[in-house]
Amino acid sequence: VGGTVAGGNLEDNVDTVPPLRVMCVVYGYTRSRSRLEAIGDTWGRRCDGFMALSPETVPALGMVHVPHFGGYEGSIKSLWQILRSLLAYVHDNYKWDYDYFHFCQEDVYLIVENLRLFLRELEMEREKTQEPKCHNPVFTGLRQRMKKGGYHTLGGFTINRDTLITLVKKASHCYSTLTNPYAERLLGECLVAQQIIAAPSVDKRKEKRYHNSDPEEVFRKSKPVDYTKERWLDQRTLTTASQGTVSFTRIFTPAKMRRLHKLLYRQNERDCYPDGSGVEPGRKITSNTPKTFPYATCTWDLKTGGWVDCSAYLKVTGKMNDTVLENQT
């Protein structure tokens, strides 16, 4: 298979992917079975372990019903209590089976291979800069600075076993009875209280790996970014998207989830829908179904991990002057 992941073709990364075991945990308040099935059929199966919060337990699909405090079943108000219950459930059942745990809501598309490579990079950096410790918590994602200090994340977060144990054993009292939809912000505050600060997730070029928007919006925005501004990560532009991107959000339909998977992992295969509807078999077409990269002349080079023959993209990123562009368009 081929895909737009860090390092190029997915098959080229087989020998370099570190042996880290990653569990992916999906939660939300709508608990749409069709969405959860789409995740399980696409990126969910690429995780070493996978479970999704669901109104019913269906082991064959990785769906588990986990009760939570405070009621509001199926309401956005319950997100924080849902996350607390899931952390406890994963801690009690899986903490020794996996090295890292990625938690996200049901509108996320995760590129698991890039997540593994990023986590291995984090571990290598820690080995260079820190003394060996028995307790090495890791917490990362798309960071957003909090007024109280420290960071919370947006669009999902990744923690290791030590952070999971800390959350359940030492921080279980943190906002324990609060009903609130801002689950990741409260998690960030609870971790700051335990002196665990979110690690940066941008790559060496300061480009984002985790995104709080969908690929169409990331690629559509092209305004200049002022990196001196504290909240520059809020500016969604093509020039801030890492070639090692880990996740996108706001993938609201099963058809869109499956279409992204097709573009990433089966891009060299002919689309298998016979009626030309633009979606995978058995899936209704929606207005949100994404097209390929908006510039039809662009080609993704699997070896170099970059766009080639793509004057429109180069114009957006400022890599060519207008004279060269005029000669190519």
XYZ file of C-alpha atoms in Angstrom:
329
model
C 0.000 0.000 0.000
C 1.034 3.595 -0.392
C 0.229 6.600 1.741
C 1.136 10.170 2.596
C 2.861 9.434 5.880
C 6.195 10.450 7.342
C 8.988 8.917 5.327
C 6.879 8.208 2.259
C 5.461 4.814 1.362
C 4.099 2.902 4.347
C 5.877 -0.249 3.223
C 9.204 1.596 3.303
C 8.719 2.231 7.026
C 8.188 -1.387 8.096
C 11.774 -1.927 9.250
C 12.041 1.464 10.965
C 8.808 1.535 12.938
C 9.771 1.134 16.616
C 8.228 -1.756 18.555
C 5.907 0.455 20.604
C 2.495 -0.959 21.430
C -0.222 1.665 21.035
C -3.835 1.380 22.173
C -6.411 3.680 20.574
C -9.483 4.657 22.587
C -12.427 6.460 20.970
C -15.074 8.281 22.964
C -17.837 10.806 22.377
C -21.376 11.647 23.301
C -23.252 10.728 20.100
C -21.857 7.171 20.095
C -22.955 6.682 16.514
C -22.544 3.026 15.644
C -21.979 3.785 11.959
C -19.155 6.195 12.828
C -17.551 3.712 15.206
C -17.797 0.941 12.618
C -16.114 3.191 10.053
C -13.254 3.895 12.474
C -12.876 0.198 13.259
C -12.825 -0.652 9.558
C -10.178 1.973 8.747
C -7.522 3.357 11.098
C -8.747 1.549 14.214
C -7.484 -1.818 13.018
C -3.980 -0.386 12.566
C -3.614 0.197 16.320
C -2.202 -2.612 18.476
C -5.322 -2.339 20.610
C -8.618 -0.613 19.924
C -11.803 0.107 21.843
C -14.669 2.523 21.326
C -17.202 3.765 23.825
C -20.651 2.595 22.801
C -24.198 2.344 24.213
C -23.776 -1.426 23.902
C -20.892 -3.849 24.258
C -20.009 -5.576 20.970
C -16.657 -7.377 21.467
C -16.266 -8.260 17.784
C -16.298 -4.551 16.902
C -14.257 -3.345 19.881
C -17.269 -1.481 21.291
C -17.643 -1.302 25.057
C -20.312 0.275 27.242
C -18.637 2.030 30.195
C -20.985 3.702 32.713
C -19.985 7.102 34.039
C -20.852 9.434 36.912
C -23.463 12.146 36.677
C -25.945 10.886 34.126
C -26.440 12.945 30.948
C -26.068 9.792 28.870
C -25.593 10.789 25.239
C -25.063 14.465 26.059
C -22.064 16.674 25.348
C -22.243 17.713 29.011
C -21.005 14.251 29.972
C -17.687 14.284 28.083
C -15.467 14.892 31.113
C -17.099 12.138 33.164
C -16.990 9.828 30.144
C -13.247 10.419 29.815
C -12.659 9.845 33.551
C -14.475 6.500 33.385
C -12.572 5.455 30.269
C -9.215 6.274 31.859
C -10.103 4.092 34.832
C -11.365 1.279 32.585
C -8.245 1.272 30.416
C -6.021 1.465 33.504
C -7.684 -1.532 35.147
C -7.756 -3.700 32.037
C -4.927 -2.710 29.687
C -2.199 -0.704 31.402
C 0.392 -3.488 31.190
C -0.508 -4.517 27.643
C 0.456 -1.276 25.883
C 3.148 1.392 26.070
C 1.062 4.339 24.854
C -2.614 5.223 24.791
C -4.235 7.614 22.329
C -7.633 9.012 23.341
C -9.784 10.882 20.821
C -13.375 11.590 19.951
C -15.325 9.892 17.201
C -14.690 12.567 14.553
C -10.916 11.931 14.420
C -8.880 10.271 11.673
C -5.590 8.949 13.075
C -2.528 8.033 10.994
C -1.204 5.349 13.312
C 2.157 4.819 11.596
C 3.040 8.488 12.029
C 1.963 8.382 15.667
C 4.349 5.492 16.337
C 7.217 7.283 14.626
C 6.550 10.462 16.610
C 6.419 8.575 19.913
C 9.686 6.851 19.125
C 11.192 10.263 18.370
C 9.979 11.511 21.766
C 11.585 8.546 23.492
C 14.892 9.080 21.714
C 14.896 12.765 22.689
C 14.220 11.892 26.314
C 17.064 9.378 26.305
C 19.432 12.116 25.113
C 18.348 14.849 27.529
C 17.155 13.132 30.705
C 18.597 10.803 33.287
C 16.942 7.361 33.438
C 13.989 7.372 35.833
C 11.481 4.874 37.065
C 8.708 7.403 36.435
C 8.702 9.028 32.974
C 5.248 10.436 32.202
C 4.433 11.485 28.623
C 1.499 13.669 27.602
C 1.252 15.250 24.141
C -1.113 16.490 21.449
C -2.060 19.807 19.858
C -1.138 22.106 22.747
C -3.211 25.106 23.788
C -1.909 27.342 26.564
C -4.113 27.681 29.659
C -4.569 30.854 31.702
C -3.625 28.964 34.859
C -0.348 27.811 33.292
C 0.597 24.704 31.354
C -1.305 23.321 28.397
C -4.340 21.320 27.478
C -4.796 19.577 24.130
C -7.284 19.830 21.271
C -8.557 17.032 19.041
C -7.196 14.109 21.061
C -4.159 13.354 23.182
C -1.519 10.691 23.679
C -0.197 9.479 27.040
C 2.078 6.685 28.176
C 1.570 4.111 30.904
C 3.123 6.262 33.636
C 0.753 9.141 32.883
C -2.241 6.795 32.839
C -1.309 5.399 36.251
C -0.799 8.906 37.647
C -4.203 10.046 36.418
C -6.019 7.118 37.986
C -4.020 6.658 41.183
C -3.095 10.244 42.096
C -5.501 12.509 40.237
C -8.790 10.620 40.497
C -10.094 13.318 42.864
C -9.507 16.077 40.278
C -12.894 17.532 39.269
C -14.355 14.186 40.279
C -17.997 15.338 40.413
C -17.934 18.062 37.775
C -20.149 17.735 34.697
C -18.463 19.596 31.868
C -18.022 19.215 28.075
C -14.412 20.498 28.036
C -12.787 17.171 28.816
C -9.314 17.830 27.399
C -9.008 21.206 29.119
C -9.854 19.664 32.496
C -7.450 16.800 31.844
C -4.687 19.334 31.181
C -5.409 21.080 34.480
C -5.364 17.783 36.374
C -2.016 16.852 34.843
C -0.497 20.269 35.563
C -1.429 19.706 39.219
C 0.663 16.521 39.021
C 3.521 18.455 37.385
C 2.991 16.751 34.033
C 3.171 19.273 31.193
C 2.179 18.510 27.604
C 5.233 17.923 25.411
C 5.490 19.841 22.106
C 4.135 17.883 19.156
C 5.319 20.052 16.254
C 8.086 18.697 14.064
C 11.541 20.191 13.562
C 10.137 22.722 11.096
C 7.512 23.813 13.656
C 4.755 22.247 11.597
C 1.778 20.664 13.329
C 1.325 16.906 13.662
C -2.053 17.018 15.438
C -4.821 19.106 13.823
C -8.062 20.438 15.219
C -9.661 20.595 11.769
C -10.210 18.404 8.736
C -7.766 18.084 5.797
C -9.892 20.274 3.547
C -9.698 23.186 5.971
C -5.993 22.658 6.641
C -5.234 22.765 2.911
C -7.671 25.570 2.099
C -6.278 28.188 4.461
C -3.226 30.047 3.210
C -2.797 33.201 5.295
C 0.728 33.927 6.605
C 1.556 32.645 10.071
C 3.148 34.835 12.739
C 5.121 32.367 14.840
C 5.854 35.056 17.427
C 2.209 35.081 18.495
C 1.397 32.900 21.497
C -1.644 31.395 19.778
C -0.067 30.847 16.352
C -1.177 27.201 16.401
C -4.741 28.428 15.978
C -3.853 29.638 12.492
C -4.706 26.806 10.131
C -2.530 26.931 7.058
C -0.983 24.521 4.627
C 2.464 25.681 5.716
C 1.833 24.536 9.298
C 0.854 20.959 8.377
C 3.617 18.446 9.042
C 4.428 15.751 6.507
C 4.353 13.491 9.558
C 0.792 14.510 10.455
C -0.731 12.270 13.126
C -4.413 13.241 13.156
C -7.234 15.291 11.682
C -10.581 16.067 13.294
C -14.108 17.028 12.189
C -14.527 13.910 10.069
C -18.235 13.762 10.752
C -19.492 11.087 8.363
C -18.591 7.410 7.905
C -18.259 8.007 4.148
C -15.666 10.721 4.684
C -13.727 8.532 7.133
C -13.585 5.705 4.591
C -12.697 8.060 1.748
C -9.697 9.443 3.644
C -8.554 5.895 4.288
C -8.815 5.105 0.589
C -6.734 8.170 -0.323
C -4.026 7.273 2.208
C -3.684 3.517 1.900
C -5.197 2.484 -1.436
C -4.475 5.494 -3.601
C -3.045 3.421 -6.456
C -6.162 1.254 -6.700
C -9.129 2.172 -8.820
C -12.140 3.389 -6.852
C -14.428 0.423 -6.467
C -17.824 2.137 -6.694
C -19.402 1.187 -10.045
C -21.908 4.040 -10.264
C -19.356 6.849 -10.030
C -20.982 8.232 -6.901
C -17.654 9.080 -5.273
C -18.026 6.994 -2.126
C -17.166 3.475 -1.057
C -19.718 0.700 -1.731
C -22.801 0.756 0.440
C -22.149 4.290 1.702
C -24.428 7.223 0.928
C -22.789 10.173 -0.735
C -22.634 13.300 1.420
C -21.677 16.894 0.810
C -18.759 16.397 3.207
C -17.082 13.642 1.200
C -13.593 15.017 0.494
C -11.960 15.138 -2.887
C -8.272 14.606 -3.477
C -5.772 17.430 -2.952
C -7.397 20.536 -4.500
C -4.741 21.015 -7.170
C -5.332 18.429 -9.866
C -1.795 18.615 -11.275
C -0.118 17.735 -7.969
C 1.627 14.430 -7.377
C 2.731 13.087 -4.006
C 6.253 11.644 -4.138
C 6.306 8.590 -1.855
C 10.112 8.566 -1.623
C 10.695 12.190 -0.686
C 7.427 12.699 1.166
C 6.501 15.892 -0.685
C 4.403 17.367 -3.478
C 5.940 17.572 -6.960
C 4.743 19.127 -10.236
C 2.558 21.338 -8.130
C 2.914 25.036 -8.899
C -0.271 26.002 -7.025
C 0.992 24.411 -3.818
C 4.406 26.002 -4.230
C 2.758 29.384 -4.729
C 0.859 28.992 -1.445
C 3.998 28.084 0.472
C 6.096 30.772 -1.183
C 8.696 28.353 -2.532
C 8.691 29.736 -6.067
C 8.636 33.247 -7.436
C 5.912 34.513 -9.731
C 8.096 34.316 -12.857
C 8.680 30.592 -12.455
C 5.015 30.062 -11.687
C 3.951 31.882 -14.848
C 6.144 29.565 -16.905
C 4.538 26.486 -15.367
C 0.894 27.510 -15.450
